[in-house]
Amino acid sequence: MNEALPLGAMIGILGGGQLGRMLSVAAARLGFRTHIYEPSANPPAAHVADRLTTASYDDAEALRAFAQSVDVITYEFENIPTAALDLLESLRPIRPNRRALAVSQERIAEKDFLTSLGLTTAPYAAVTTLEDLHTALARIGTPSILKTCRLGYDGKGQARLHSPADAESALAQMDGAPAVLEGFVSFTHEVSVIAARGLDGSVACYDPGENVHRDGILHTTTLPAKLTNAQRTDAVLLAARILNALEYVGVMGVELFVTPQGLLVNEIAPRVHNSGHWTQNGCAVDQFEQHIRAVTGWPLGDGSRFADVVMENLIGDDIARIPALAREKNAALHLYGKSEARPGRKMGHVNRIIGR
Amino acid sequence: MNEALPLGAMIGILGGGQLGRMLSVAAARLGFRTHIYEPSANPPAAHVADRLTTASYDDAEALRAFAQSVDVITYEFENIPTAALDLLESLRPIRPNRRALAVSQERIAEKDFLTSLGLTTAPYAAVTTLEDLHTALARIGTPSILKTCRLGYDGKGQARLHSPADAESALAQMDGAPAVLEGFVSFTHEVSVIAARGLDGSVACYDPGENVHRDGILHTTTLPAKLTNAQRTDAVLLAARILNALEYVGVMGVELFVTPQGLLVNEIAPRVHNSGHWTQNGCAVDQFEQHIRAVTGWPLGDGSRFADVVMENLIGDDIARIPALAREKNAALHLYGKSEARPGRKMGHVNRIIGR
């Protein structure tokens, strides 16, 4: 632990949502303090953080003061403006690194990177004009899905095409932004690998979880996933290849489609990931602590799983189920402290532990 | 959950040490915010709390503002000045209640209360003068131990007597404070029950843990404890009797001596307890969340144990072992964010999980 940050060091976290919140708690558990940078008021992470800066990502003065107050900078979301990153990086290390961010901020760069590693993705093509889209449709066919290259998650900025006749309306939904057409893949289920790489280059992966989505939002992650031992090994090796290629430091979520032809990479997220929340109640070291260990130069922790777990997201009005969930046996609740329950908003999650 | 505090409610915590810190994290997990009241600077709990008041317990203005900012008041230590409690209680509910505090703040009141319930304690006698002490020694004998009635924990304010000749020096160590002479009990081991009582009067207990002390400070708690099923039942019923008699709301630590003649109550602590830290990695709902559930009027959670755990305290220089502990398999570290490692100071703990 020569390069490790000392106890009491301050970790800067860009983004004050639930991921920043759970990172902050994990950092405290290891004796670190956190400073949250978040443009919006009363962010969930601030309830459990040592310091909060409320400022926009184009406030150079606030960014500078933030960077100078911390020992290392990490983030809970990938769409951080480039200029802000440039300024912050001139003052303090940003982990995971800029390359991981660049690749995951842009869908085509991501897919190009993954295929360059010999990994398989869904067929894809860049689309800016209607002509591009028709050319892409001729190759990829329908059903397919058009997505903006940047931003957009949880079903936002996406349009499904059931036939070439949907082209015009789908493109209109992109609002002029560069997009990517992705072919539908015939997969049996989706799994994700929560992988970590330390400052010393060591890699550790949690047991893959099986994801079920509802309305484009993660609904449940179930451990163990339905995978053969060979698939489990493939999934972990594939994730390690991605992290090593990026000289990544931190936790990454790697979503995979399980198909008869093997595992396809759906997308990667250079951060702790919703599908890794089960680790809070199934492992000695959860994904949040693992991320903090990585970015502070600690050795990666033991992520072996000692219980079966089903994680269920609590979305919007699910918050009304809390009184019942609070009474449920073997259920560990994790609420995010958000004051307003809007449709589609992640309000918390519950980990159901299936122990011995 | 009719009487339950709503999500987002503010919980006031008196005391900003590691217990307040872990209570604060648990409160956040249920969607609550916390306000810490602590006289000393940079308290560990402030790193993970929404608000902090730095003021002494005789600052009426600060106490009033604190109380008015919160929905309920709880505490992490029992030696809170009475005047402060009077003021706070006039503004907001204090849970656990004043009676629990009064009983546990004063050793003779505590023992009188316990024996009034038909429970067994070590033989004891009040001691103020040397004459009292000799009378008490005549009845209780040596070896025995003289303790101040108030304050004092972790071996402070205590003197062992190996023969009546030690009387004068032992009494001198009490520094004029009222004291109690306690007879030594021949016990095989010490266990503790972490018990909780909800606002609705329901009681829940964690599986008892077995404690080993070193230099008067808790060293390890091991689950499961060496107990017969009958002893386990006795321990839990006995704890429930104490909580019900006090109309207690919150988590209490009940330390018991296991003797051939049955279980003796060593002492009770009206708060989350060091010997309950194992619950963080062995239960879906840990003692900190259980306490928050109780004081906010939530239903008590499922405290059933799904793993064997050994909790080890990290005291003073044990902090130097962190690099090795960080690499240990199945070890969950919990550090308290204290900047200075003094001898005897609790710096953190490690829960070793012995899963399936």
XYZ file of N, CA, C and O in Angstrom, chain A residues 165-337:
692
model
N -40.235 1.697 -42.223
C -41.179 2.815 -42.264
C -41.077 3.685 -41.001
O -41.514 4.833 -40.987
N -40.478 3.138 -39.938
C -40.335 3.904 -38.689
C -39.138 4.856 -38.724
O -38.904 5.606 -37.764
N -38.368 4.810 -39.811
C -37.084 5.528 -39.851
C -37.234 7.011 -39.548
O -36.527 7.557 -38.681
N -38.152 7.660 -40.241
C -38.238 9.112 -40.117
C -38.586 9.552 -38.699
O -37.952 10.425 -38.121
N -39.604 8.897 -38.111
C -40.021 9.298 -36.758
C -38.941 8.961 -35.727
O -38.724 9.708 -34.773
N -38.255 7.844 -35.936
C -37.183 7.479 -34.993
C -36.078 8.531 -35.036
O -35.598 8.995 -33.995
N -35.691 8.915 -36.238
C -34.609 9.902 -36.376
C -35.028 11.235 -35.758
O -34.226 11.912 -35.101
N -36.301 11.572 -35.909
C -36.801 12.830 -35.337
C -36.632 12.830 -33.820
O -36.323 13.863 -33.214
N -36.782 11.656 -33.204
C -36.634 11.570 -31.741
C -35.196 11.799 -31.278
O -34.953 12.021 -30.097
N -34.242 11.702 -32.215
C -32.843 11.944 -31.843
C -32.563 13.443 -31.734
O -31.505 13.855 -31.280
N -33.507 14.237 -32.246
C -33.406 15.692 -32.073
C -32.119 16.243 -32.699
O -31.501 17.169 -32.153
N -31.725 15.661 -33.826
C -30.548 16.155 -34.546
C -29.214 15.659 -34.036
O -28.160 15.938 -34.604
N -29.231 14.910 -32.920
C -27.972 14.438 -32.330
C -27.454 13.230 -33.111
O -28.246 12.448 -33.633
N -26.125 13.082 -33.183
C -25.561 11.875 -33.803
C -26.088 10.646 -33.077
O -26.238 10.661 -31.850
N -26.381 9.602 -33.872
C -27.013 8.427 -33.268
C -26.329 7.162 -33.771
O -25.450 7.199 -34.632
N -26.742 6.066 -33.157
C -26.232 4.771 -33.585
C -27.418 3.824 -33.711
O -28.298 3.803 -32.846
N -27.453 3.082 -34.832
C -28.482 2.065 -34.982
C -27.907 0.738 -34.494
O -26.823 0.333 -34.915
N -28.637 0.106 -33.602
C -28.180 -1.179 -33.083
C -29.162 -2.269 -33.472
O -30.385 -2.107 -33.297
N -28.638 -3.367 -33.967
C -29.496 -4.501 -34.299
C -29.958 -5.198 -33.033
O -29.257 -5.175 -32.008
N -31.154 -5.775 -33.087
C -31.614 -6.562 -31.943
C -30.846 -7.872 -31.908
O -30.539 -8.459 -32.935
N -30.549 -8.308 -30.720
C -29.802 -9.545 -30.548
C -30.737 -10.540 -29.893
O -31.490 -10.186 -28.985
N -30.701 -11.737 -30.379
C -31.546 -12.768 -29.781
C -30.812 -13.368 -28.591
O -29.993 -14.261 -28.745
N -31.088 -12.841 -27.416
C -30.389 -13.336 -26.217
C -31.393 -13.970 -25.268
O -32.578 -13.624 -25.264
N -30.911 -14.886 -24.465
C -31.803 -15.547 -23.510
C -31.960 -14.718 -22.254
O -33.032 -14.616 -21.683
N -30.881 -14.074 -21.812
C -30.970 -13.208 -20.641
C -29.752 -12.292 -20.590
O -28.791 -12.466 -21.343
N -29.834 -11.310 -19.695
C -28.730 -10.363 -19.546
C -28.060 -10.598 -18.202
O -28.737 -10.786 -17.187
N -26.748 -10.573 -18.199
C -26.021 -10.641 -16.930
C -25.083 -9.442 -16.876
O -24.814 -8.803 -17.894
N -24.613 -9.123 -15.683
C -23.559 -8.112 -15.650
C -22.456 -8.525 -14.696
O -22.686 -9.201 -13.699
N -21.265 -8.129 -15.107
C -20.088 -8.378 -14.288
C -19.680 -7.054 -13.671
O -19.498 -6.065 -14.390
N -19.576 -7.027 -12.359
C -19.045 -5.859 -11.671
C -17.568 -6.168 -11.435
O -17.222 -7.046 -10.651
N -16.738 -5.457 -12.176
C -15.307 -5.754 -12.172
C -14.550 -4.581 -11.581
O -14.991 -3.433 -11.658
N -13.416 -4.860 -10.980
C -12.604 -3.788 -10.401
C -11.145 -4.009 -10.780
O -10.685 -5.146 -10.912
N -10.448 -2.900 -10.960
C -9.004 -2.974 -11.190
C -8.345 -1.976 -10.249
O -8.774 -0.832 -10.126
N -7.317 -2.450 -9.540
C -6.632 -1.613 -8.568
C -5.536 -0.779 -9.202
O -5.180 -0.953 -10.376
N -4.992 0.114 -8.428
C -3.899 0.974 -8.903
C -2.667 0.125 -9.241
O -1.827 0.518 -10.049
N -2.574 -1.046 -8.608
C -1.451 -1.954 -8.872
C -1.719 -2.879 -10.052
O -0.912 -3.772 -10.336
N -2.832 -2.696 -10.749
C -3.127 -3.501 -11.924
C -3.835 -4.817 -11.639
O -4.193 -5.534 -12.569
N -4.060 -5.127 -10.373
C -4.772 -6.369 -10.071
C -6.251 -6.211 -10.422
O -6.799 -5.110 -10.345
N -6.872 -7.318 -10.808
C -8.279 -7.285 -11.215
C -9.078 -8.249 -10.342
O -8.592 -9.332 -10.009
N -10.268 -7.831 -9.940
C -11.167 -8.703 -9.180
C -12.572 -8.517 -9.736
O -12.955 -7.408 -10.112
N -13.309 -9.607 -9.820
C -14.690 -9.526 -10.317
C -15.632 -10.169 -9.319
O -15.310 -11.186 -8.712
N -16.795 -9.580 -9.169
C -17.858 -10.222 -8.406
C -18.513 -11.290 -9.275
O -18.457 -11.232 -10.512
N -19.138 -12.212 -8.640
C -19.923 -13.209 -9.346
C -20.957 -12.474 -10.215
O -21.622 -11.552 -9.740
N -21.104 -12.855 -11.501
C -22.070 -12.142 -12.350
C -23.499 -12.268 -11.828
O -23.890 -13.311 -11.303
N -24.267 -11.209 -11.970
C -25.675 -11.207 -11.589
C -26.548 -11.198 -12.830
O -26.112 -10.758 -13.901
N -27.769 -11.671 -12.671
C -28.690 -11.740 -13.817
C -29.704 -10.603 -13.709
O -30.372 -10.461 -12.690
N -29.806 -9.819 -14.777
C -30.629 -8.613 -14.736
C -31.951 -8.787 -15.464
O -31.995 -9.377 -16.541
N -33.004 -8.236 -14.878
C -34.296 -8.142 -15.557
C -34.692 -6.675 -15.568
O -34.631 -6.002 -14.535
N -35.049 -6.182 -16.749
C -35.443 -4.777 -16.882
C -36.945 -4.663 -17.029
O -37.611 -5.604 -17.468
N -37.457 -3.508 -16.642
C -38.877 -3.191 -16.836
C -38.946 -1.761 -17.323
O -38.409 -0.870 -16.654
N -39.634 -1.555 -18.436
C -39.757 -0.203 -19.000
C -38.378 0.442 -19.171
O -38.208 1.636 -18.902
N -37.401 -0.357 -19.578
C -36.072 0.195 -19.848
C -35.249 0.506 -18.619
O -34.162 1.082 -18.713
N -35.753 0.153 -17.431
C -35.019 0.425 -16.181
C -34.760 -0.910 -15.485
O -35.641 -1.782 -15.470
N -33.575 -1.045 -14.912
C -33.252 -2.294 -14.198
C -34.306 -2.547 -13.125
O -34.614 -1.677 -12.308
N -34.847 -3.756 -13.128
C -35.866 -4.124 -12.145
C -35.250 -4.994 -11.049
O -35.325 -4.654 -9.868
N -34.628 -6.103 -11.447
C -33.992 -6.969 -10.455
C -32.637 -7.461 -10.958
O -32.401 -7.560 -12.159
N -31.759 -7.734 -10.001
C -30.516 -8.469 -10.271
C -30.510 -9.662 -9.328
O -30.708 -9.497 -8.117
N -30.309 -10.853 -9.886
C -30.404 -12.090 -9.109
C -29.060 -12.818 -9.092
O -28.443 -13.003 -10.136
N -28.638 -13.185 -7.890
C -27.414 -13.955 -7.709
C -27.753 -15.314 -7.116
O -28.482 -15.355 -6.100
N -27.259 -16.412 -7.635
C -26.407 -16.478 -8.822
C -27.201 -16.334 -10.122
O -28.402 -16.592 -10.128
N -26.523 -15.930 -11.186
C -27.132 -15.864 -12.511
C -27.181 -17.264 -13.116
O -26.417 -18.140 -12.713
N -28.097 -17.455 -14.054
C -28.116 -18.715 -14.805
C -26.954 -18.693 -15.794
O -27.039 -18.051 -16.846
N -25.864 -19.328 -15.460
C -24.685 -19.371 -16.335
C -24.001 -20.717 -16.123
O -23.964 -21.227 -14.999
N -23.453 -21.257 -17.190
C -22.594 -22.427 -17.012
C -21.271 -21.945 -16.418
O -20.952 -20.749 -16.457
N -20.503 -22.881 -15.900
C -19.195 -22.482 -15.362
C -18.327 -21.852 -16.451
O -17.589 -20.901 -16.201
N -18.454 -22.398 -17.664
C -17.649 -21.859 -18.777
C -18.067 -20.420 -19.081
O -17.225 -19.547 -19.303
N -19.372 -20.171 -19.086
C -19.856 -18.806 -19.347
C -19.407 -17.841 -18.251
O -19.051 -16.697 -18.508
N -19.439 -18.356 -17.020
C -19.034 -17.520 -15.883
C -17.561 -17.113 -16.052
O -17.194 -15.951 -15.849
N -16.745 -18.067 -16.433
C -15.330 -17.792 -16.658
C -15.155 -16.825 -17.828
O -14.376 -15.865 -17.747
N -15.871 -17.070 -18.910
C -15.803 -16.169 -20.068
C -16.144 -14.738 -19.662
O -15.470 -13.784 -20.065
N -17.212 -14.593 -18.894
C -17.699 -13.267 -18.513
C -16.628 -12.504 -17.735
O -16.378 -11.318 -17.971
N -15.995 -13.209 -16.840
C -15.007 -12.570 -15.978
C -13.733 -12.229 -16.771
O -13.171 -11.130 -16.643
N -13.321 -13.127 -17.648
C -12.112 -12.876 -18.445
C -12.321 -11.714 -19.408
O -11.434 -10.882 -19.624
N -13.513 -11.680 -19.960
C -13.885 -10.629 -20.903
C -13.862 -9.258 -20.190
O -13.314 -8.278 -20.697
N -14.420 -9.220 -18.990
C -14.411 -7.971 -18.225
C -12.974 -7.558 -17.912
O -12.602 -6.385 -18.043
N -12.163 -8.522 -17.511
C -10.769 -8.217 -17.184
C -10.044 -7.656 -18.401
O -9.227 -6.729 -18.290
N -10.355 -8.192 -19.593
C -9.701 -7.704 -20.803
C -10.026 -6.214 -21.017
O -9.166 -5.431 -21.386
N -11.269 -5.869 -20.789
C -11.684 -4.463 -20.963
C -10.940 -3.564 -19.973
O -10.380 -2.528 -20.350
N -10.912 -3.948 -18.720
C -10.282 -3.102 -17.690
C -8.781 -2.956 -17.943
O -8.229 -1.857 -17.821
N -8.147 -4.053 -18.306
C -6.699 -3.988 -18.565
C -6.396 -3.108 -19.775
O -5.446 -2.327 -19.753
N -7.218 -3.248 -20.829
C -6.972 -2.468 -22.045
C -7.072 -0.968 -21.766
O -6.371 -0.164 -22.375
N -7.934 -0.604 -20.834
C -8.130 0.824 -20.515
C -7.194 1.290 -19.398
O -7.231 2.457 -19.013
N -6.367 0.389 -18.867
C -5.571 0.691 -17.671
C -6.463 1.346 -16.617
O -6.136 2.358 -15.996
N -7.587 0.705 -16.462
C -8.682 1.210 -15.647
C -8.351 1.127 -14.160
O -7.718 0.177 -13.716
N -8.802 2.112 -13.397
C -8.683 2.049 -11.929
C -10.047 2.380 -11.326
O -10.529 3.514 -11.443
N -10.669 1.383 -10.712
C -11.990 1.593 -10.131
C -12.892 0.422 -10.455
O -12.431 -0.630 -10.921
N -14.185 0.606 -10.202
C -15.184 -0.423 -10.499
C -15.867 -0.087 -11.814
O -16.152 1.085 -12.087
N -16.119 -1.096 -12.606
C -16.844 -0.930 -13.866
C -17.986 -1.932 -13.929
O -17.844 -3.076 -13.492
N -19.114 -1.488 -14.478
C -20.213 -2.401 -14.744
C -20.179 -2.823 -16.195
O -20.141 -1.973 -17.090
N -20.160 -4.121 -16.467
C -20.120 -4.645 -17.840
C -21.382 -5.467 -18.064
O -21.556 -6.527 -17.457
N -22.270 -4.944 -18.911
C -23.529 -5.658 -19.192
C -23.349 -6.593 -20.372
O -22.884 -6.165 -21.437
N -23.756 -7.821 -20.196
C -23.556 -8.839 -21.224
C -24.874 -9.496 -21.592
O -25.712 -9.761 -20.726
N -25.025 -9.786 -22.897
C -26.153 -10.599 -23.344
C -25.674 -12.045 -23.453
O -24.605 -12.310 -24.014
N -26.472 -12.953 -22.923
C -26.151 -14.374 -23.048
C -26.888 -14.909 -24.270
O -28.122 -14.858 -24.337
N -26.134 -15.375 -25.259
C -26.741 -15.900 -26.488
C -26.195 -17.309 -26.741
O -25.164 -17.683 -26.176
N -26.882 -18.055 -27.583
C -26.379 -19.401 -27.910
C -24.975 -19.338 -28.520
O -24.206 -20.284 -28.414
N -24.635 -18.213 -29.140
C -23.319 -18.077 -29.772
C -22.258 -17.545 -28.808
O -21.111 -17.341 -29.197
N -22.627 -17.275 -27.574
C -21.656 -16.761 -26.612
C -22.118 -15.454 -26.006
O -23.284 -15.053 -26.161
N -21.221 -14.775 -25.329
C -21.566 -13.543 -24.618
C -21.310 -12.332 -25.505
O -20.250 -12.214 -26.128
N -22.290 -11.450 -25.552
C -22.136 -10.186 -26.278
C -22.058 -9.060 -25.249
O -22.773 -9.080 -24.246
N -21.224 -8.068 -25.525
C -21.174 -6.928 -24.610
C -22.261 -5.933 -25.000
O -22.271 -5.434 -26.126
N -23.172 -5.655 -24.081
C -24.213 -4.659 -24.339
C -23.662 -3.259 -24.110
O -23.604 -2.453 -25.029
N -23.199 -2.982 -22.902
C -22.531 -1.700 -22.671
C -21.693 -1.752 -21.417
O -21.832 -2.659 -20.588
N -20.811 -0.784 -21.312
C -19.963 -0.704 -20.122
C -20.230 0.642 -19.438
O -20.568 1.625 -20.092
N -20.112 0.646 -18.125
C -20.297 1.884 -17.356
C -19.075 2.045 -16.447
O -18.795 1.167 -15.634
N -18.358 3.162 -16.608
C -17.088 3.329 -15.873
C -17.313 3.825 -14.450
O -16.801 4.859 -14.055
N -18.076 3.043 -13.700
C -18.480 3.473 -12.350
C -19.158 2.306 -11.651
O -19.432 1.288 -12.270
N -19.435 2.502 -10.373
C -20.289 1.541 -9.688
C -21.619 1.481 -10.424
O -22.019 2.446 -11.078
N -22.286 0.354 -10.312
C -23.405 0.082 -11.214
C -24.599 -0.472 -10.446
O -24.442 -1.245 -9.519
N -25.782 -0.058 -10.867
C -27.012 -0.504 -10.216
C -27.066 -2.027 -10.076
O -27.534 -2.557 -9.068
N -26.552 -2.733 -11.058
C -26.623 -4.195 -11.001
C -25.607 -4.788 -10.013
O -25.570 -5.997 -9.822
N -24.819 -3.912 -9.353
C -23.874 -4.372 -8.337
C -24.330 -4.058 -6.919
O -23.597 -4.313 -5.958
N -25.533 -3.510 -6.779
C -26.001 -3.136 -5.430
C -26.163 -4.348 -4.509
O -26.098 -4.228 -3.292
N -26.388 -5.518 -5.091
C -26.539 -6.734 -4.276
C -25.300 -7.000 -3.425
O -25.413 -7.648 -2.368
N -24.142 -6.516 -3.864
C -22.901 -6.799 -3.122
C -22.936 -6.223 -1.709
O -22.206 -6.686 -0.841
N -23.795 -5.227 -1.465
C -23.906 -4.649 -0.122
C -24.320 -5.673 0.928
O -23.998 -5.519 2.101
N -25.057 -6.682 0.485
C -25.537 -7.665 1.455
C -25.108 -9.087 1.138
O -25.596 -10.022 1.756
N -24.187 -9.237 0.197
C -23.757 -10.597 -0.135
C -22.255 -10.795 -0.050
O -21.769 -11.906 -0.237
N -21.510 -9.721 0.245
C -20.050 -9.775 0.202
C -19.473 -8.997 1.390
O -20.093 -8.049 1.865
N -18.277 -9.378 1.807
C -17.617 -8.638 2.884
C -17.259 -7.227 2.412
O -17.320 -6.276 3.182
N -16.874 -7.117 1.142
C -16.518 -5.809 0.567
C -17.458 -5.563 -0.606
O -17.446 -6.316 -1.577
N -18.277 -4.511 -0.519
C -19.247 -4.270 -1.589
C -18.613 -3.453 -2.721
O -17.470 -3.024 -2.632
N -19.375 -3.270 -3.804
C -18.803 -2.583 -4.975
C -18.391 -1.146 -4.659
O -17.451 -0.629 -5.263
N -19.074 -0.512 -3.721
C -18.750 0.880 -3.401
C -17.401 0.951 -2.688
O -16.551 1.779 -3.018
N -17.215 0.076 -1.718
C -15.921 0.027 -1.042
C -14.825 -0.417 -2.015
O -13.701 0.099 -1.976
N -15.145 -1.353 -2.886
C -14.151 -1.823 -3.855
C -13.686 -0.651 -4.731
O -12.487 -0.501 -5.006
N -14.618 0.182 -5.133
C -14.274 1.349 -5.947
C -13.382 2.308 -5.160
O -12.365 2.794 -5.679
N -13.757 2.558 -3.925
C -12.957 3.454 -3.085
C -11.572 2.863 -2.857
O -10.554 3.568 -2.913
N -11.506 1.554 -2.609
C -10.197 0.913 -2.462
C -9.348 1.144 -3.715
O -8.158 1.479 -3.624
N -9.946 0.945 -4.876
C -9.182 1.100 -6.119
C -8.675 2.533 -6.288
O -7.479 2.746 -6.497
N -9.565 3.501 -6.154
C -9.160 4.880 -6.468
C -8.243 5.483 -5.398
O -7.553 6.472 -5.663
N -8.212 4.885 -4.212
C -7.302 5.392 -3.170
C -6.008 4.581 -3.104
O -5.173 4.820 -2.235
N -5.869 3.596 -4.000
C -4.637 2.808 -4.005
C -4.582 1.715 -2.955
O -3.511 1.162 -2.702
N -5.716 1.404 -2.343
C -5.773 0.259 -1.429
C -5.757 -1.030 -2.239
O -6.097 -1.046 -3.412
N -5.416 -2.143 -1.582
C -5.582 -3.420 -2.266
C -7.064 -3.685 -2.489
O -7.892 -3.286 -1.667
N -7.408 -4.343 -3.588
C -8.804 -4.711 -3.800
C -9.236 -5.673 -2.698
O -8.432 -6.441 -2.184
N -10.511 -5.600 -2.350
C -11.016 -6.421 -1.259
C -11.561 -7.748 -1.729
O -11.660 -8.004 -2.931
N -11.912 -8.550 -0.767
C -12.462 -9.876 -1.040
C -13.926 -9.734 -1.423
O -14.769 -9.430 -0.594
N -14.216 -9.954 -2.689
C -15.592 -9.801 -3.171
C -16.318 -11.121 -3.296
O -17.336 -11.195 -3.983
N -15.804 -12.155 -2.634
C -16.480 -13.448 -2.788
C -17.859 -13.381 -2.130
O -18.065 -12.695 -1.143
N -18.762 -14.110 -2.715
C -20.167 -14.023 -2.336
C -20.462 -15.064 -1.270
O -20.114 -16.224 -1.437
N -21.082 -14.640 -0.151
C -21.377 -15.607 0.907
C -22.879 -15.851 1.067
O -23.303 -16.550 1.982
N -23.669 -15.279 0.190
C -25.120 -15.503 0.250
C -25.702 -15.311 -1.140
O -25.117 -14.631 -1.983
N -26.828 -15.934 -1.393
C -27.596 -15.627 -2.596
C -28.396 -14.364 -2.309
O -28.862 -14.153 -1.190
N -28.531 -13.520 -3.301
C -29.208 -12.239 -3.101
C -30.062 -11.921 -4.330
O -29.653 -12.213 -5.463
N -31.231 -11.356 -4.095
C -32.001 -10.755 -5.184
C -32.177 -9.276 -4.866
O -32.737 -8.914 -3.835
N -31.636 -8.433 -5.740
C -31.784 -6.984 -5.590
C -32.991 -6.537 -6.403
O -33.129 -6.929 -7.557
N -33.856 -5.750 -5.794
C -34.989 -5.181 -6.531
C -34.951 -3.667 -6.410
O -34.866 -3.127 -5.297
N -35.023 -2.983 -7.533
C -35.071 -1.521 -7.504
C -36.441 -1.027 -7.057
O -37.458 -1.628 -7.409
N -36.450 0.061 -6.306
C -37.703 0.713 -5.926
C -37.809 1.994 -6.750
O -37.025 2.930 -6.566
N -38.757 1.999 -7.665
C -38.876 3.070 -8.658
C -40.147 3.868 -8.380
O -41.217 3.281 -8.216
N -40.027 5.183 -8.360
C -41.212 6.053 -8.258
C -42.125 5.655 -7.111
O -41.725 5.666 -5.942
N -43.347 5.264 -7.475
C -44.355 4.960 -6.460
C -44.065 3.707 -5.642
O -44.790 3.432 -4.670
N -43.043 2.947 -6.010
C -42.667 1.789 -5.179
C -42.392 2.228 -3.742
O -42.405 1.414 -2.823
N -42.126 3.501 -3.575
C -41.840 4.040 -2.245
C -43.025 3.777 -1.304
O -42.846 3.659 -0.083
N -44.209 3.657 -1.872
C -45.399 3.369 -1.056
C -45.366 1.959 -0.482
O -46.110 1.629 0.438
N -44.494 1.125 -1.015
C -44.393 -0.260 -0.526
C -43.472 -0.372 0.682
O -43.294 -1.458 1.234
N -42.857 0.732 1.099
C -41.857 0.649 2.166
C -42.407 0.050 3.464
O -41.760 -0.804 4.069
N -43.600 0.441 3.908
C -44.091 -0.165 5.154
C -44.143 -1.692 5.073
O -43.788 -2.373 6.039
N -44.542 -2.231 3.933
C -44.580 -3.694 3.790
C -43.158 -4.253 3.711
O -42.845 -5.272 4.334
N -42.301 -3.598 2.948
C -40.919 -4.077 2.805
C -40.190 -4.048 4.144
O -39.350 -4.894 4.433
N -40.514 -3.049 4.965
C -39.846 -2.913 6.262
C -40.147 -4.102 7.165
O -39.387 -4.383 8.093
N -41.249 -4.775 6.901
C -41.645 -5.922 7.725
C -41.172 -7.248 7.148
O -41.351 -8.285 7.771
N -40.611 -7.197 5.965
C -40.270 -8.445 5.277
C -39.020 -9.083 5.867
O -38.041 -8.399 6.154
N -39.058 -10.397 6.015
C -37.903 -11.119 6.551
C -36.784 -11.148 5.520
O -37.035 -11.204 4.320
N -35.537 -11.094 5.990
C -34.363 -11.199 5.113
C -34.251 -10.085 4.091
O -33.551 -10.244 3.098
N -34.961 -8.989 4.304
C -34.920 -7.894 3.337
C -34.105 -6.730 3.891
O -34.395 -6.229 4.970
N -33.083 -6.319 3.161
C -32.273 -5.168 3.552
C -32.639 -3.993 2.656
O -32.446 -4.036 1.445
N -33.185 -2.961 3.280
C -33.630 -1.773 2.541
C -32.491 -0.770 2.392
O -31.701 -0.563 3.315
N -32.445 -0.128 1.246
C -31.470 0.945 1.016
C -32.213 2.076 0.317
O -32.502 1.978 -0.880
N -32.537 3.113 1.059
C -33.289 4.232 0.488
C -32.330 5.391 0.224
O -31.290 5.521 0.876
N -32.698 6.229 -0.759
C -31.744 7.226 -1.244
C -31.974 8.628 -0.696
O -31.248 9.556 -1.061
N -33.006 8.799 0.126
C -33.211 10.121 0.715
C -33.697 11.161 -0.272
O -33.500 12.355 -0.073
